[in-house]
Short mmCIF file of C-alpha atoms in Angstrom, two decimals:
data_model
loop_
_atom_site.label_atom_id
_atom_site.label_comp_id
_atom_site.label_asym_id
_atom_site.label_seq_id
_atom_site.Cartn_x
_atom_site.Cartn_y
_atom_site.Cartn_z
CA UNK R 198 35.34 27.83 29.40
CA UNK R 199 38.60 27.99 27.83
CA UNK R 200 39.36 31.07 25.64
CA UNK R 201 39.64 28.94 22.76
CA UNK R 202 36.13 27.70 22.68
CA UNK R 203 33.01 29.33 22.71
CA UNK R 204 29.13 28.21 22.87
CA UNK R 205 26.55 28.59 19.90
CA UNK R 206 23.58 27.57 20.23
CA UNK R 207 22.12 25.27 17.57
CA UNK R 208 19.45 26.89 15.08
CA UNK R 209 17.10 24.32 15.61
CA UNK R 210 13.72 25.77 16.17
CA UNK R 211 12.85 26.05 19.90
CA UNK R 212 16.19 23.94 20.60
CA UNK R 213 18.14 24.57 24.17
CA UNK R 214 21.20 22.40 23.16
CA UNK R 215 24.47 24.04 22.59
CA UNK R 216 27.55 23.10 20.38
CA UNK R 217 31.09 23.88 21.32
CA UNK R 218 32.98 25.47 18.13
CA UNK R 219 36.93 26.36 17.98
CA UNK R 220 36.95 29.92 17.82
CA UNK R 221 38.10 30.64 14.32
CA UNK R 222 38.20 33.72 12.06
CA UNK R 223 35.05 35.50 11.69
CA UNK R 224 34.67 34.48 8.01
CA UNK R 225 34.66 30.69 9.22
CA UNK R 226 32.74 31.03 11.90
CA UNK R 227 30.24 32.71 9.89
CA UNK R 228 29.97 30.15 7.20
CA UNK R 229 29.67 27.42 10.13
CA UNK R 230 26.66 29.29 11.16
CA UNK R 231 25.07 29.43 7.83
CA UNK R 232 25.80 25.58 6.99
CA UNK R 233 24.07 25.26 10.48
CA UNK R 234 22.54 21.79 8.57
CA UNK R 235 25.71 20.45 8.80
CA UNK R 236 25.54 20.51 12.66
CA UNK R 237 25.15 17.13 14.21
CA UNK R 238 23.21 18.50 16.91
CA UNK R 239 20.93 19.76 14.67
CA UNK R 240 20.69 16.43 12.49
CA UNK R 241 19.96 14.66 16.33
CA UNK R 242 16.93 17.47 16.20
CA UNK R 243 15.51 16.76 13.17
CA UNK R 244 15.53 12.68 13.72
CA UNK R 245 13.59 13.24 16.82
CA UNK R 246 11.08 15.11 14.97
CA UNK R 247 10.65 12.90 12.47
CA UNK R 248 10.05 10.10 15.17
CA UNK R 249 7.54 12.31 16.97
CA UNK R 250 5.68 12.87 13.60
CA UNK R 251 5.50 9.63 13.13
CA UNK R 252 4.32 8.17 16.41
CA UNK R 253 1.60 11.16 16.45
CA UNK R 254 0.38 9.96 13.00
CA UNK R 255 0.54 6.49 14.39
CA UNK R 256 -1.45 7.52 17.61
CA UNK R 257 -3.92 9.34 15.43
CA UNK R 258 -4.97 5.67 13.42
CA UNK R 259 -8.40 5.00 14.33
CA UNK R 260 -8.83 1.69 16.73
CA UNK R 261 -11.26 0.37 14.61
CA UNK R 262 -8.81 0.70 11.22
CA UNK R 263 -5.98 -0.85 13.13
CA UNK R 264 -8.31 -3.93 13.82
CA UNK R 265 -9.50 -4.05 10.13
CA UNK R 266 -5.96 -4.06 8.95
CA UNK R 267 -4.93 -6.82 11.54
CA UNK R 268 -7.77 -8.96 10.44
CA UNK R 269 -6.89 -8.76 6.99
CA UNK R 270 -3.07 -9.71 7.73
CA UNK R 271 -4.47 -12.68 9.85
CA UNK R 272 -6.53 -13.62 7.25
CA UNK R 273 -3.51 -13.52 4.99
CA UNK R 274 -1.57 -15.27 6.97
CA UNK R 275 -4.34 -18.30 7.48
CA UNK R 276 -4.79 -18.47 3.47
CA UNK R 277 -1.15 -18.99 2.74
CA UNK R 278 -1.95 -22.13 5.31
CA UNK R 279 -4.91 -22.83 3.67
CA UNK R 280 -6.73 -22.58 6.98
CA UNK R 281 -8.71 -19.23 6.38
CA UNK R 282 -12.23 -21.35 6.15
CA UNK R 283 -13.69 -19.35 8.87
CA UNK R 284 -13.61 -16.37 6.76
CA UNK R 285 -14.09 -17.80 3.43
CA UNK R 286 -17.00 -20.52 4.36
CA UNK R 287 -19.59 -18.76 5.31
CA UNK R 288 -21.04 -15.51 4.24
CA UNK R 289 -20.41 -13.67 7.76
CA UNK R 290 -16.99 -14.21 7.29
CA UNK R 291 -16.76 -12.79 3.86
CA UNK R 292 -18.47 -9.69 4.52
CA UNK R 293 -15.94 -9.36 7.41
CA UNK R 294 -13.39 -9.39 4.80
CA UNK R 295 -15.34 -7.05 2.58
CA UNK R 296 -16.31 -4.58 5.30
CA UNK R 297 -12.41 -4.34 6.49
CA UNK R 298 -11.21 -4.04 3.49
CA UNK R 299 -13.64 -0.91 2.56
CA UNK R 300 -12.44 0.52 5.72
CA UNK R 301 -8.59 0.00 5.34
CA UNK R 302 -8.91 1.38 1.48
CA UNK R 303 -10.55 4.69 2.80
CA UNK R 304 -8.41 5.66 5.99
CA UNK R 305 -4.62 6.35 5.61
CA UNK R 306 -2.38 4.11 7.89
CA UNK R 307 1.26 5.08 8.36
CA UNK R 308 1.99 1.77 10.16
CA UNK R 309 1.18 0.14 6.81
CA UNK R 310 2.29 2.96 4.77
CA UNK R 311 -0.95 3.38 3.24
CA UNK R 312 -1.33 7.24 2.55
CA UNK R 313 -5.33 6.98 0.85
CA UNK R 314 -4.52 9.74 -1.66
CA UNK R 315 -6.10 10.74 -4.51
CA UNK R 316 -5.32 8.64 -7.04
CA UNK R 317 -4.65 6.00 -5.20
CA UNK R 318 -1.39 3.75 -5.33
CA UNK R 319 -2.85 -0.01 -5.59
CA UNK R 320 -1.64 -2.76 -7.16
CA UNK R 321 -3.51 -6.13 -8.00
CA UNK R 322 -3.33 -9.67 -8.83
CA UNK R 323 -6.08 -12.03 -9.98
CA UNK R 324 -5.72 -15.47 -10.54
CA UNK R 325 -8.65 -17.23 -12.11
CA UNK R 326 -9.91 -20.09 -13.94
CA UNK R 327 -10.58 -18.67 -17.00
CA UNK R 328 -10.08 -15.23 -18.72
CA UNK R 329 -13.98 -14.63 -18.37
CA UNK R 330 -14.03 -15.10 -14.65
CA UNK R 331 -10.39 -13.32 -14.37
CA UNK R 332 -11.65 -9.82 -16.09
CA UNK R 333 -15.14 -10.16 -14.46
CA UNK R 334 -13.45 -10.26 -11.01
CA UNK R 335 -11.15 -6.87 -12.14
CA UNK R 336 -13.94 -5.14 -13.10
CA UNK R 337 -16.03 -5.59 -10.09
CA UNK R 338 -12.96 -4.97 -7.64
CA UNK R 339 -11.68 -2.08 -9.90
CA UNK R 340 -15.86 -0.63 -9.10
CA UNK R 341 -15.79 -1.18 -5.89
CA UNK R 342 -12.62 0.70 -5.03
CA UNK R 343 -13.62 3.22 -7.56
CA UNK R 344 -10.49 2.88 -9.64
CA UNK R 345 -10.45 3.25 -13.51
CA UNK R 346 -11.36 -0.15 -15.07
CA UNK R 347 -8.45 -0.84 -17.75
CA UNK R 348 -8.78 -3.35 -20.56
CA UNK R 349 -6.17 -6.23 -19.99
CA UNK R 350 -3.48 -6.34 -22.70
CA UNK R 351 -3.36 -9.56 -23.89
CA UNK R 352 -0.16 -11.12 -23.59
CA UNK R 353 -0.82 -14.76 -24.19
CA UNK R 354 1.09 -16.16 -27.33
CA UNK R 355 -0.99 -17.53 -29.74
CA UNK R 356 -4.52 -16.28 -28.25
CA UNK R 357 -5.76 -14.28 -31.33
CA UNK R 358 -7.76 -12.51 -28.04
CA UNK R 359 -8.71 -12.62 -24.70
CA UNK R 360 -11.70 -14.57 -25.03
CA UNK R 361 -9.68 -17.16 -26.96
CA UNK R 362 -7.41 -17.87 -23.69
CA UNK R 363 -7.68 -21.31 -22.64
CA UNK R 364 -7.09 -22.19 -19.42
CA UNK R 365 -6.47 -20.37 -15.93
CA UNK R 366 -4.88 -16.67 -16.31
CA UNK R 367 -3.29 -14.41 -14.02
CA UNK R 368 -4.25 -10.62 -14.43
CA UNK R 369 -1.67 -7.81 -13.31
CA UNK R 370 -3.24 -4.18 -12.62
CA UNK R 371 -1.72 -1.46 -11.61
CA UNK R 372 -3.60 1.77 -10.93
CA UNK R 373 -0.46 4.07 -10.99
CA UNK R 374 1.28 3.04 -13.90
CA UNK R 375 -1.83 2.28 -15.90
CA UNK R 376 -0.13 -0.87 -16.27
CA UNK R 377 -2.96 -4.02 -16.97
CA UNK R 378 -2.45 -7.18 -18.83
CA UNK R 379 -3.51 -10.98 -18.71
CA UNK R 380 -1.20 -14.15 -18.99
CA UNK R 381 -1.29 -17.78 -18.64
CA UNK R 382 -1.29 -19.08 -15.00
CA UNK R 383 0.09 -22.37 -14.33
CA UNK R 384 -0.57 -22.27 -10.41
CA UNK R 385 -3.33 -23.78 -8.18
CA UNK R 386 -4.12 -20.48 -6.41
CA UNK R 387 -7.48 -18.62 -6.94
CA UNK R 388 -8.54 -15.41 -6.05
CA UNK R 389 -7.11 -11.78 -5.76
CA UNK R 390 -4.12 -9.99 -4.02
CA UNK R 391 -3.98 -6.42 -3.34
CA UNK R 392 -1.46 -4.50 -1.96
CA UNK R 393 -2.22 -0.78 -0.60
CA UNK R 394 0.67 2.12 -1.11
CA UNK R 395 3.94 0.00 -0.26
CA UNK R 396 2.02 -2.43 2.32
CA UNK R 397 1.80 -5.82 2.85
CA UNK R 398 0.38 -7.87 0.24
CA UNK R 399 -3.09 -9.08 1.25
CA UNK R 400 -5.20 -12.10 0.10
CA UNK R 401 -5.96 -14.14 -1.94
CA UNK R 402 -9.54 -12.78 -1.29
CA UNK R 403 -12.58 -14.22 -3.12
CA UNK R 404 -12.82 -13.47 -6.79
CA UNK R 405 -16.45 -12.52 -6.32
CA UNK R 406 -16.00 -10.93 -2.83
CA UNK R 407 -18.15 -7.78 -4.19
CA UNK R 408 -20.63 -9.66 -6.47
CA UNK R 409 -21.31 -12.96 -5.02
CA UNK R 410 -24.56 -13.28 -6.70
CA UNK R 411 -23.31 -12.54 -9.95
CA UNK R 412 -25.82 -9.81 -10.46
CA UNK R 413 -23.26 -7.59 -12.69
CA UNK R 414 -23.34 -8.08 -16.49
CA UNK R 415 -21.04 -10.57 -17.96
CA UNK R 416 -17.26 -8.68 -18.92
CA UNK R 417 -16.63 -7.64 -22.47
CA UNK R 418 -13.51 -9.37 -23.50
CA UNK R 419 -11.17 -7.06 -25.21
CA UNK R 420 -8.37 -8.12 -28.12
#
């Protein structure tokens, strides 16, 4: 090797690669070594480690959890197309949805950007034919998922209370920011949309998925 070049080992742990550096004044060489974070070879090592860590985490996801996510995403695609009757039209199909939901909710999954941390990061959107059904569904879903039940803020102009709201409604719930409100809804959809962490939006699931017999008491409609 030319006398004006010397080989310095990158400071990455367990690294075996070398980087060719010009022979400079001792102070400048020391500065480079002290700032090894700028070394291109080290940046390549970091990227490799990150990819390996992500692959290891993905490989650690239990197959039944992966299958549950697949089922829920398949249901979501079918529900959007209006072809999800195989799940919605029978008690066994709805039980499949419920079991899959509870499984993915309880297990982290890197591929789906869901860490299953405490407190969980959950978004819900509830669309219902009236305020009573909407508030009831929100309460039942929060109870099933172990989330704090928040009383919705009334954002319906002219309605003195949630009980006085007429027509279809939309309720938004954010477990992290504690945002929860009710507003009017003009669309035809009915059900619950669910987003776990930064993952895909899932649904619409049945409003009464966790209380089909409606055994839970009537909800208290706030102001």
